[in-house]
């Protein structure tokens, strides 16, 4: 077992097993569950038996533990425990995939980058074999005509249909590494690997193009634009009286302005439904749901039902997600979204601190400037700085895709989430990792850091509680009431039928909690809105109007409140 755990290829096998388990959880919507956990735990057990930690530790481990804990809590707070458990297993697969990637030796980075090509190609193939262009039409008419024609001649396969933006976001996340692998293979004169990169990269890019996912296109273009700008600025600074960093900074400022304009355009674009709602409006309304469940989170896999029921006020499906950050915040609470923000911030900081954004032209003592002889390359086992920079830039672009595409879409967490949720942060840790001796931090120092962080957080929370004690106490009752109400009326959602008012006793627990909230804070919007909606189910429109008017006075831009109040006015006569 010691020999096996110390084998040169053991981390790659561990990664393959973790990826296999995560993929099966994804394809089965998490229905397999516990049996596949063995696939992840066996390599960990072998490492423990060999005297190692189960996985290579990294800077982000503690934050991933916090994320995992909030995911566990989210399985209990969700109105549908079965759907929540399915999403939990996929999130667990994403965390396991992260730990498997960071355990891989840095010299094998090129292997992982090369594997992204076939994975992206499979995602593109899945898209063209399963997508329904009539259900989710592309934004470009030509793509619709091609897609409709293809649907008429392609084989009919019983494949679950995933939203084009979901598959497009995952393909955009992988493409930078396929590009870096192709450049690496070209420099090594490995023509077969170059051919693999070209074929898989072209198919993945074609699939991304036909998804018509404008957000993914823009995020990828901005990331690649940063990479290209840095390379170009290195050549321009030789002809201009400015340093490479100055040229790059000026170009990036212009690129940032252009990106803000394009982002504003995309946020104002339609969400793909037969409605005038925009993505910006979708995000604004999602914030109201976050307020309803601010202290506990609404639970995993709850966004579609909550948005339809309490914002759109319809018993039918409307939209699967808002954006990455708001979805995580709604379903898993504040600590989970802080975890995502910290992961992104730390990863960008690690890349900026590394050689990725520093001068790339370094003298290479191991190989000549023409790329080196094959014999020299065979003797060398570690990646040279010039080679590592390639994959650091690929990690930067992939992280940009995750961060920017997450602002306007949710390919990695929405619906049932994706095994690739922590792929970009894992690759950043891999390509910026220092030597083990430099990375080791004494346990006492780590303990003091975590103790300081926990102490500051606890002091801040206590201060906020006592500063806003009345509102916090009222919101706590309203939050618990919102969870109870969701369990009472969202079972079997979507029913595609209006509530007929049968079995009104199911609302009793929720009503009591909302009434307690109003005794503490009569202006609590969550309690007033929910009591008004319960009164509507009871056909008590006088009470409904009274409660909903209170809610509208507090938040007049809440679509669900306005629509429910309008219905109550009409039905009251």
Coordinates of C-alpha atoms in Angstrom, one line a residue:
X1 CA 0.0 0.0 0.0
X2 CA 2.9 2.4 0.8
X3 CA 4.4 1.6 -2.7
X4 CA 1.0 2.2 -4.3
X5 CA 0.4 5.5 -2.5
X6 CA 3.9 6.8 -3.3
X7 CA 3.7 5.8 -7.0
X8 CA 4.4 8.5 -9.5
X9 CA 0.9 8.0 -11.2
X10 CA -1.1 7.6 -8.0
X11 CA -2.3 11.3 -8.0
X12 CA -3.5 10.9 -11.6
X13 CA -5.4 7.8 -10.7
X14 CA -6.9 9.5 -7.7
X15 CA -8.0 12.4 -10.0
X16 CA -9.5 10.0 -12.5
X17 CA -11.5 8.3 -9.7
X18 CA -12.7 11.6 -8.3
X19 CA -13.7 12.8 -11.8
X20 CA -15.5 9.6 -12.5
X21 CA -17.5 9.8 -9.2
X22 CA -18.4 13.5 -9.7
X23 CA -19.5 12.8 -13.3
X24 CA -21.7 9.9 -12.3
X25 CA -23.3 12.0 -9.5
X26 CA -23.9 14.7 -12.1
X27 CA -25.4 12.3 -14.7
X28 CA -27.6 10.6 -12.1
X29 CA -28.6 13.9 -10.5
X30 CA -27.0 12.6 -7.3
X31 CA -29.4 9.7 -7.0
X32 CA -26.5 7.1 -6.6
X33 CA -25.2 8.8 -3.5
X34 CA -23.2 6.8 -0.9
X35 CA -21.9 3.9 -3.0
X36 CA -19.8 6.3 -5.1
X37 CA -18.3 7.9 -2.0
X38 CA -16.1 4.8 -1.7
X39 CA -14.3 5.7 -5.0
X40 CA -13.1 8.9 -3.3
X41 CA -12.3 7.5 0.1
X42 CA -10.2 4.5 -1.1
X43 CA -7.3 6.7 -2.3
X44 CA -7.5 8.8 0.8
X45 CA -7.3 5.6 2.9
X46 CA -4.2 4.4 1.0
X47 CA -2.5 7.7 1.6
X48 CA -3.3 7.6 5.3
X49 CA -2.0 4.0 5.5
X50 CA 1.3 5.2 3.8
X51 CA 1.6 7.9 6.5
X52 CA 0.4 10.8 4.4
X53 CA -2.4 13.3 4.9
X54 CA -5.4 12.2 2.8
X55 CA -4.8 15.0 0.3
X56 CA -2.2 17.7 -0.3
X57 CA -3.2 20.7 1.9
X58 CA -3.7 24.1 0.3
X59 CA -4.6 27.7 1.3
X60 CA -8.2 27.2 0.5
X61 CA -9.0 24.0 2.5
X62 CA -10.6 25.8 5.4
X63 CA -12.9 27.8 3.2
X64 CA -14.0 24.7 1.3
X65 CA -14.8 23.0 4.6
X66 CA -17.1 26.0 5.4
X67 CA -18.7 25.7 2.0
X68 CA -19.3 22.0 2.6
X69 CA -20.8 22.6 6.0
X70 CA -23.2 25.1 4.6
X71 CA -24.1 22.6 1.9
X72 CA -24.9 20.0 4.5
X73 CA -27.1 22.5 6.3
X74 CA -28.8 23.3 3.0
X75 CA -30.0 19.7 2.7
X76 CA -32.0 20.1 5.9
X77 CA -33.4 23.6 5.2
X78 CA -34.6 22.7 1.7
X79 CA -38.3 22.1 1.2
X80 CA -37.4 19.1 -1.0
X81 CA -34.9 17.0 0.8
X82 CA -34.5 14.5 -2.1
X83 CA -33.6 17.2 -4.7
X84 CA -31.3 18.9 -2.1
X85 CA -29.5 15.6 -1.5
X86 CA -28.9 15.2 -5.2
X87 CA -27.3 18.6 -5.5
X88 CA -25.3 18.0 -2.3
X89 CA -23.6 15.0 -3.9
X90 CA -22.6 17.0 -7.0
X91 CA -21.2 19.7 -4.8
X92 CA -19.3 17.1 -2.8
X93 CA -17.9 15.8 -6.1
X94 CA -16.8 19.3 -7.0
X95 CA -14.9 19.6 -3.7
X96 CA -13.4 16.1 -4.1
X97 CA -12.3 17.1 -7.6
X98 CA -10.6 20.2 -6.2
X99 CA -8.6 18.1 -3.6
X100 CA -7.6 15.6 -6.3
X101 CA -6.3 18.3 -8.7
X102 CA -4.2 20.0 -6.0
X103 CA -2.7 16.7 -5.1
X104 CA -1.3 16.2 -8.6
X105 CA 2.4 17.0 -9.1
X106 CA 3.0 20.3 -10.8
X107 CA 5.1 18.6 -13.5
X108 CA 1.9 16.9 -14.7
X109 CA 0.1 20.1 -15.2
X110 CA 0.4 19.7 -19.0
X111 CA -1.4 16.4 -18.7
X112 CA -4.4 17.9 -16.9
X113 CA -4.4 20.7 -19.5
X114 CA -4.4 18.2 -22.3
X115 CA -7.3 16.3 -20.7
X116 CA -9.5 19.5 -20.9
X117 CA -9.6 19.1 -24.7
X118 CA -11.4 15.7 -24.8
X119 CA -13.7 16.8 -21.9
X120 CA -14.7 20.0 -23.7
X121 CA -15.2 18.0 -26.9
X122 CA -17.6 15.6 -25.1
X123 CA -19.5 18.6 -23.7
X124 CA -19.8 20.0 -27.2
X125 CA -21.0 16.6 -28.5
X126 CA -23.5 16.3 -25.7
X127 CA -24.9 19.7 -26.5
X128 CA -25.4 19.1 -30.2
X129 CA -27.0 15.6 -29.5
X130 CA -29.3 16.8 -26.8
X131 CA -30.2 20.5 -27.3
X132 CA -33.7 21.5 -28.3
X133 CA -33.4 24.7 -30.3
X134 CA -37.2 25.1 -30.2
X135 CA -37.2 25.1 -26.4
X136 CA -34.1 27.3 -26.0
X137 CA -33.7 29.2 -29.3
X138 CA -30.3 30.7 -30.0
X139 CA -29.9 34.5 -30.1
X140 CA -28.6 34.3 -33.7
X141 CA -31.1 33.3 -36.4
X142 CA -28.6 31.4 -38.5
X143 CA -27.8 29.1 -35.5
X144 CA -31.5 28.5 -35.0
X145 CA -32.0 27.4 -38.6
X146 CA -28.9 25.1 -38.5
X147 CA -30.0 23.7 -35.1
X148 CA -33.6 23.1 -36.3
X149 CA -32.3 21.3 -39.4
X150 CA -29.9 19.2 -37.3
X151 CA -32.7 18.2 -34.9
X152 CA -34.6 16.8 -37.9
X153 CA -31.8 14.4 -38.9
X154 CA -29.9 13.6 -35.7
X155 CA -30.5 10.3 -33.9
X156 CA -33.1 10.5 -31.1
X157 CA -31.3 9.8 -27.8
X158 CA -32.9 9.9 -24.3
X159 CA -30.5 12.5 -23.0
X160 CA -31.4 15.0 -20.3
X161 CA -31.5 18.5 -21.9
X162 CA -29.1 21.0 -20.2
X163 CA -29.5 24.7 -20.7
X164 CA -27.1 26.0 -23.4
X165 CA -25.6 28.6 -21.0
X166 CA -24.7 25.8 -18.6
X167 CA -22.7 23.8 -21.2
X168 CA -21.4 27.0 -22.7
X169 CA -20.0 28.2 -19.4
X170 CA -18.3 24.8 -18.8
X171 CA -16.7 24.8 -22.2
X172 CA -15.5 28.4 -21.8
X173 CA -13.9 27.3 -18.5
X174 CA -11.9 24.5 -20.2
X175 CA -10.8 26.2 -23.4
X176 CA -7.9 28.2 -22.0
X177 CA -6.1 25.1 -20.9
X178 CA -6.6 23.4 -24.2
X179 CA -5.1 26.5 -25.9
X180 CA -2.1 26.4 -23.4
X181 CA -1.6 22.7 -24.0
X182 CA -1.5 23.3 -27.8
X183 CA 1.1 26.0 -27.4
X184 CA 3.1 23.9 -25.0
X185 CA 3.0 20.9 -27.4
X186 CA 4.0 23.2 -30.3
X187 CA 7.1 24.5 -28.4
X188 CA 8.0 20.9 -27.7
X189 CA 7.6 19.9 -31.4
X190 CA 5.1 17.2 -30.3
X191 CA 3.0 17.2 -33.4
X192 CA 0.5 14.6 -32.3
X193 CA -0.3 16.6 -29.1
X194 CA -0.7 19.7 -31.3
X195 CA -3.1 17.9 -33.5
X196 CA -5.1 16.7 -30.5
X197 CA -5.2 20.2 -29.1
X198 CA -6.4 21.6 -32.5
X199 CA -9.1 19.0 -33.0
X200 CA -10.5 19.1 -29.5
X201 CA -10.1 22.8 -29.2
X202 CA -11.9 23.5 -32.5
X203 CA -14.8 21.2 -31.6
X204 CA -15.1 22.7 -28.1
X205 CA -15.0 26.2 -29.6
X206 CA -17.6 25.3 -32.2
X207 CA -19.9 23.9 -29.5
X208 CA -19.4 27.1 -27.4
X209 CA -20.3 29.2 -30.5
X210 CA -23.5 27.3 -31.1
X211 CA -24.6 27.5 -27.5
X212 CA -25.2 31.2 -28.3
X213 CA -24.1 31.9 -24.7
X214 CA -23.1 35.6 -25.1
X215 CA -22.1 35.9 -21.4
X216 CA -19.6 33.0 -21.8
X217 CA -18.3 34.4 -25.0
X218 CA -17.6 37.8 -23.5
X219 CA -16.0 36.4 -20.3
X220 CA -13.7 34.2 -22.4
X221 CA -12.9 37.1 -24.7
X222 CA -12.0 39.4 -21.8
X223 CA -9.7 36.7 -20.3
X224 CA -8.0 35.9 -23.5
X225 CA -7.8 39.6 -24.3
X226 CA -5.8 40.1 -21.0
X227 CA -3.5 37.3 -22.0
X228 CA -3.0 38.6 -25.6
X229 CA -2.6 42.2 -24.3
X230 CA 0.3 41.2 -22.0
X231 CA 2.0 39.3 -24.8
X232 CA 1.6 42.3 -27.2
X233 CA 2.7 44.8 -24.6
X234 CA 5.9 42.9 -24.2
X235 CA 6.7 43.5 -27.9
X236 CA 5.4 47.1 -28.0
X237 CA 7.4 48.3 -25.0
X238 CA 10.5 47.8 -27.2
X239 CA 9.2 50.4 -29.6
X240 CA 7.7 52.8 -27.0
X241 CA 9.3 54.8 -24.2
X242 CA 7.2 52.9 -21.6
X243 CA 7.7 49.8 -19.6
X244 CA 5.7 46.6 -20.4
X245 CA 3.6 47.1 -17.2
X246 CA 2.8 50.7 -18.3
X247 CA 1.7 49.6 -21.7
X248 CA -0.3 46.7 -20.3
X249 CA -1.9 48.9 -17.7
X250 CA -3.1 51.5 -20.3
X251 CA -4.4 48.8 -22.6
X252 CA -6.2 47.1 -19.7
X253 CA -7.9 50.4 -18.7
X254 CA -9.3 50.7 -22.2
X255 CA -10.3 47.0 -22.1
X256 CA -12.0 47.5 -18.7
X257 CA -14.1 50.4 -20.0
X258 CA -15.2 48.3 -23.0
X259 CA -16.0 45.4 -20.7
X260 CA -18.2 47.6 -18.5
X261 CA -20.1 48.8 -21.5
X262 CA -20.6 45.2 -22.8
X263 CA -21.5 44.0 -19.3
X264 CA -24.2 46.6 -19.0
X265 CA -25.5 45.6 -22.4
X266 CA -25.6 41.9 -21.4
X267 CA -27.3 42.6 -18.0
X268 CA -30.0 44.5 -19.9
X269 CA -30.5 41.7 -22.4
X270 CA -33.5 39.3 -22.1
X271 CA -33.2 36.1 -20.1
X272 CA -34.4 34.0 -22.9
X273 CA -38.1 33.8 -21.7
X274 CA -41.1 35.3 -23.4
X275 CA -41.0 38.2 -21.0
X276 CA -39.6 41.6 -20.6
X277 CA -37.6 40.7 -17.5
X278 CA -33.9 41.4 -17.7
X279 CA -31.0 39.7 -16.0
X280 CA -30.5 42.8 -14.0
X281 CA -34.1 42.7 -12.9
X282 CA -33.8 39.0 -12.2
X283 CA -30.8 39.7 -9.9
X284 CA -32.7 42.5 -8.1
X285 CA -35.7 40.4 -7.4
X286 CA -33.5 37.5 -6.2
X287 CA -32.1 39.9 -3.5
X288 CA -35.6 40.0 -2.0
X289 CA -35.6 36.2 -1.7
X290 CA -32.2 36.3 -0.1
X291 CA -33.6 38.7 2.4
X292 CA -36.4 36.2 3.2
X293 CA -33.8 33.5 4.0
X294 CA -31.0 35.7 5.1
X295 CA -30.1 33.9 8.3
X296 CA -30.3 30.2 7.2
X297 CA -30.4 30.1 3.5
X298 CA -33.3 28.5 1.6
X299 CA -31.7 25.1 1.1
X300 CA -30.2 23.4 -1.9
X301 CA -32.0 23.2 -5.2
X302 CA -34.8 25.7 -4.2
X303 CA -34.3 28.7 -6.4
X304 CA -36.6 27.8 -9.3
X305 CA -39.6 27.1 -7.1
X306 CA -39.0 30.1 -4.8
X307 CA -38.7 32.5 -7.6
X308 CA -41.8 31.3 -9.4
X309 CA -43.9 31.1 -6.3
X310 CA -42.9 34.3 -4.4
X311 CA -41.6 36.6 -7.1
X312 CA -43.5 35.6 -10.3
X313 CA -46.5 34.3 -8.3
X314 CA -47.2 31.4 -10.7
X315 CA -47.3 27.7 -10.0
X316 CA -45.2 27.0 -13.1
X317 CA -41.5 26.9 -13.9
X318 CA -40.0 30.2 -15.0
X319 CA -36.2 30.2 -14.7
X320 CA -33.6 27.8 -13.3
X321 CA -31.1 30.3 -11.7
X322 CA -30.1 33.9 -11.3
X323 CA -26.3 34.2 -11.1
X324 CA -23.5 32.3 -9.4
X325 CA -23.1 34.6 -6.4
X326 CA -26.8 35.2 -5.7
X327 CA -27.7 31.6 -6.1
X328 CA -25.1 30.5 -3.6
X329 CA -26.1 33.3 -1.2
X330 CA -29.8 32.3 -1.4
X331 CA -29.4 28.5 -1.1
X332 CA -26.5 28.2 1.3
X333 CA -26.4 31.6 3.1
X334 CA -23.9 34.4 3.7
X335 CA -20.9 32.3 4.7
X336 CA -21.1 30.3 1.4
X337 CA -21.1 33.3 -0.8
X338 CA -18.2 34.8 1.2
X339 CA -16.4 31.6 0.6
X340 CA -16.8 31.9 -3.1
X341 CA -15.6 35.5 -3.1
X342 CA -12.6 34.6 -0.9
X343 CA -11.7 31.8 -3.2
X344 CA -11.7 34.1 -6.2
X345 CA -9.8 36.9 -4.4
X346 CA -7.1 34.6 -3.1
X347 CA -6.7 32.9 -6.5
X348 CA -6.3 36.2 -8.3
X349 CA -3.8 37.4 -5.6
X350 CA -1.8 34.2 -6.0
X351 CA -1.6 34.6 -9.8
X352 CA -0.6 38.3 -9.6
X353 CA 2.1 37.4 -7.1
X354 CA 3.4 34.6 -9.3
X355 CA 5.3 34.9 -12.5
X356 CA 2.2 34.9 -14.6
X357 CA 1.9 38.7 -14.7
X358 CA 5.6 39.4 -14.4
X359 CA 8.3 39.5 -17.1
X360 CA 8.0 36.2 -18.9
X361 CA 11.3 36.4 -20.9
X362 CA 13.7 34.7 -18.7
X363 CA 17.1 33.2 -19.7
X364 CA 16.7 29.5 -19.9
X365 CA 19.9 27.6 -19.0
X366 CA 18.4 24.2 -19.7
X367 CA 17.3 24.5 -23.3
X368 CA 18.3 26.8 -26.2
X369 CA 16.1 29.6 -27.4
X370 CA 14.8 27.6 -30.4
X371 CA 12.8 25.3 -28.1
X372 CA 15.5 22.8 -27.1
X373 CA 16.6 19.4 -28.3
X374 CA 14.5 16.3 -27.6
X375 CA 17.3 14.7 -25.6
X376 CA 17.4 17.7 -23.2
X377 CA 13.7 17.6 -22.7
X378 CA 13.7 14.0 -21.9
X379 CA 16.2 14.5 -19.1
X380 CA 14.2 17.3 -17.6
X381 CA 11.3 16.4 -15.3
X382 CA 10.1 19.7 -14.0
X383 CA 8.3 22.4 -15.9
X384 CA 10.5 25.4 -16.8
X385 CA 9.4 28.9 -15.8
X386 CA 8.4 29.7 -19.4
X387 CA 6.3 26.6 -19.6
X388 CA 4.6 27.2 -16.3
X389 CA 3.7 30.7 -17.3
X390 CA 1.6 29.3 -20.1
X391 CA -0.6 27.4 -17.6
X392 CA -0.7 30.2 -15.1
X393 CA -2.2 32.4 -17.8
X394 CA -4.6 29.6 -18.7
X395 CA -5.6 29.5 -15.1
X396 CA -6.1 33.2 -15.0
X397 CA -8.4 33.2 -18.1
X398 CA -10.4 30.3 -16.6
X399 CA -10.7 32.2 -13.3
X400 CA -11.9 35.3 -15.2
X401 CA -14.5 33.2 -17.0
X402 CA -15.7 31.8 -13.6
X403 CA -15.8 35.3 -12.0
X404 CA -17.3 37.3 -14.9
X405 CA -19.7 34.7 -16.3
X406 CA -20.9 34.1 -12.8
X407 CA -22.1 37.7 -12.7
X408 CA -24.6 37.2 -15.5
X409 CA -25.2 33.5 -15.5
X410 CA -24.8 30.4 -13.4
X411 CA -23.2 27.5 -15.3
X412 CA -21.4 26.0 -12.2
X413 CA -24.0 26.2 -9.4
X414 CA -27.4 26.8 -10.9
X415 CA -29.9 23.9 -11.1
X416 CA -28.0 20.9 -9.9
X417 CA -24.6 22.5 -9.9
X418 CA -21.5 21.2 -11.8
X419 CA -18.5 19.1 -10.8
X420 CA -16.3 21.9 -12.3
X421 CA -17.4 24.4 -9.7
X422 CA -13.9 24.6 -8.1
X423 CA -11.9 23.5 -11.2
X424 CA -10.4 27.0 -11.9
X425 CA -9.3 27.6 -8.2
X426 CA -7.8 24.1 -8.1
X427 CA -5.7 24.8 -11.2
X428 CA -4.6 28.1 -9.8
X429 CA -3.4 26.4 -6.6
X430 CA -1.6 23.8 -8.7
X431 CA 0.3 26.2 -11.0
X432 CA 1.2 28.7 -8.2
X433 CA 2.2 26.2 -5.6
X434 CA 5.6 26.7 -4.0
X435 CA 7.9 24.0 -2.8
X436 CA 6.7 22.1 0.2
X437 CA 9.3 23.5 2.5
X438 CA 8.3 27.1 1.7
X439 CA 4.6 26.3 1.9
X440 CA 4.6 24.7 5.4
X441 CA 3.1 26.9 8.1
X442 CA 3.5 25.9 11.7
X443 CA 0.3 24.5 13.2
X444 CA 0.4 27.1 16.0
X445 CA 0.5 29.9 13.5
X446 CA -2.4 28.4 11.5
X447 CA -4.3 28.0 14.7
X448 CA -3.7 31.6 15.7
X449 CA -4.8 32.9 12.3
X450 CA -8.0 30.9 12.4
X451 CA -8.7 31.9 16.0
X452 CA -8.2 35.5 15.0
X453 CA -10.5 35.2 12.1
X454 CA -13.2 33.4 14.1
X455 CA -12.9 35.9 16.9
X456 CA -13.3 38.9 14.6
X457 CA -16.2 37.3 12.8
X458 CA -18.0 36.4 16.1
X459 CA -17.4 40.0 17.4
X460 CA -18.8 41.5 14.2
X461 CA -21.9 39.2 14.3
X462 CA -22.5 40.0 18.0
X463 CA -22.2 43.7 17.3
X464 CA -24.6 43.6 14.4
X465 CA -27.1 41.6 16.5
X466 CA -27.1 44.0 19.3
X467 CA -27.1 47.0 17.0
X468 CA -30.1 45.7 15.0
X469 CA -31.5 43.3 17.7
X470 CA -35.2 44.0 17.0
X471 CA -34.9 43.6 13.2
X472 CA -32.6 40.6 13.6
X473 CA -35.0 38.8 16.0
X474 CA -38.0 39.5 13.7
X475 CA -36.2 38.3 10.6
X476 CA -35.2 35.1 12.4
X477 CA -38.8 34.3 13.0
X478 CA -39.8 35.4 9.5
X479 CA -36.9 33.3 8.1
X480 CA -38.1 30.1 10.0
X481 CA -41.7 30.9 8.8
X482 CA -40.6 31.2 5.2
X483 CA -38.9 27.7 5.4
X484 CA -42.1 26.2 7.0
X485 CA -44.3 27.9 4.3
X486 CA -42.1 26.6 1.5
X487 CA -42.4 23.0 2.9
X488 CA -46.2 23.4 3.2
X489 CA -46.9 24.5 -0.3
X490 CA -44.1 23.6 -2.6
X491 CA -44.3 19.8 -2.3
X492 CA -44.5 18.3 -5.7
X493 CA -43.6 21.6 -7.4
X494 CA -44.3 22.5 -10.2
X495 CA -47.9 21.5 -10.0
X496 CA -49.0 23.9 -12.8
X497 CA -52.2 24.4 -10.9
X498 CA -53.3 27.2 -8.5
X499 CA -53.6 26.3 -4.8
X500 CA -57.3 25.3 -4.2
X501 CA -57.1 26.1 -0.5
X502 CA -57.4 22.5 0.8
X503 CA -55.7 21.4 4.1
X504 CA -55.2 24.9 5.4
X505 CA -53.8 23.5 8.7
X506 CA -50.5 23.0 6.9
X507 CA -49.9 26.8 7.2
X508 CA -50.4 27.0 11.0
X509 CA -46.8 26.7 12.0
X510 CA -45.7 29.2 9.5
X511 CA -48.5 31.6 10.5
X512 CA -47.4 31.5 14.1
X513 CA -43.8 32.3 13.2
X514 CA -44.8 35.2 11.0
X515 CA -47.1 36.6 13.8
X516 CA -44.2 36.4 16.3
X517 CA -42.1 38.3 13.8
X518 CA -44.7 41.1 13.5
X519 CA -45.0 41.4 17.2
X520 CA -41.3 42.3 17.3
X521 CA -41.2 44.4 14.1
X522 CA -44.6 45.3 12.5
X523 CA -42.8 46.4 9.3
X524 CA -41.2 43.1 8.5
X525 CA -41.8 42.7 4.8
X526 CA -41.2 38.9 4.7
X527 CA -43.9 38.2 7.4
X528 CA -46.4 40.6 5.9
X529 CA -46.0 39.3 2.4
X530 CA -46.3 35.7 3.4
X531 CA -49.3 36.2 5.7
X532 CA -51.0 38.1 2.8
X533 CA -50.3 35.2 0.4
X534 CA -51.7 32.7 3.0
X535 CA -54.8 34.9 3.3
X536 CA -55.2 34.8 -0.5
X537 CA -55.2 30.9 -0.4
X538 CA -57.9 31.2 2.3
X539 CA -59.9 33.6 0.0
X540 CA -59.7 36.2 2.8
X541 CA -58.9 39.2 0.6
X542 CA -59.5 41.9 3.2
X543 CA -56.7 40.4 5.3
X544 CA -54.6 39.8 2.2
X545 CA -54.9 43.5 1.2
X546 CA -54.1 44.7 4.7
X547 CA -50.9 42.6 5.0
X548 CA -49.7 43.1 1.4
X549 CA -50.2 46.9 1.6
X550 CA -47.8 46.8 4.7
X551 CA -45.3 44.8 2.6
X552 CA -45.6 47.1 -0.4
X553 CA -45.0 50.2 1.8
X554 CA -41.7 48.7 2.9
X555 CA -40.6 47.4 -0.5
X556 CA -42.6 48.9 -3.4
X557 CA -40.4 47.3 -6.1
X558 CA -41.0 43.7 -5.0
X559 CA -42.7 42.1 -8.0
X560 CA -44.4 39.3 -5.9
X561 CA -45.8 41.8 -3.4
X562 CA -47.2 44.1 -6.2
X563 CA -48.7 41.2 -8.2
X564 CA -50.3 39.6 -5.1
X565 CA -51.7 42.9 -4.0
X566 CA -53.1 43.6 -7.4
X567 CA -54.9 40.2 -7.5
X568 CA -56.3 40.8 -4.0
X569 CA -57.7 44.2 -5.0
X570 CA -59.5 42.6 -8.0
X571 CA -60.8 39.6 -6.1
X572 CA -62.0 41.9 -3.3
X573 CA -64.0 43.8 -5.9

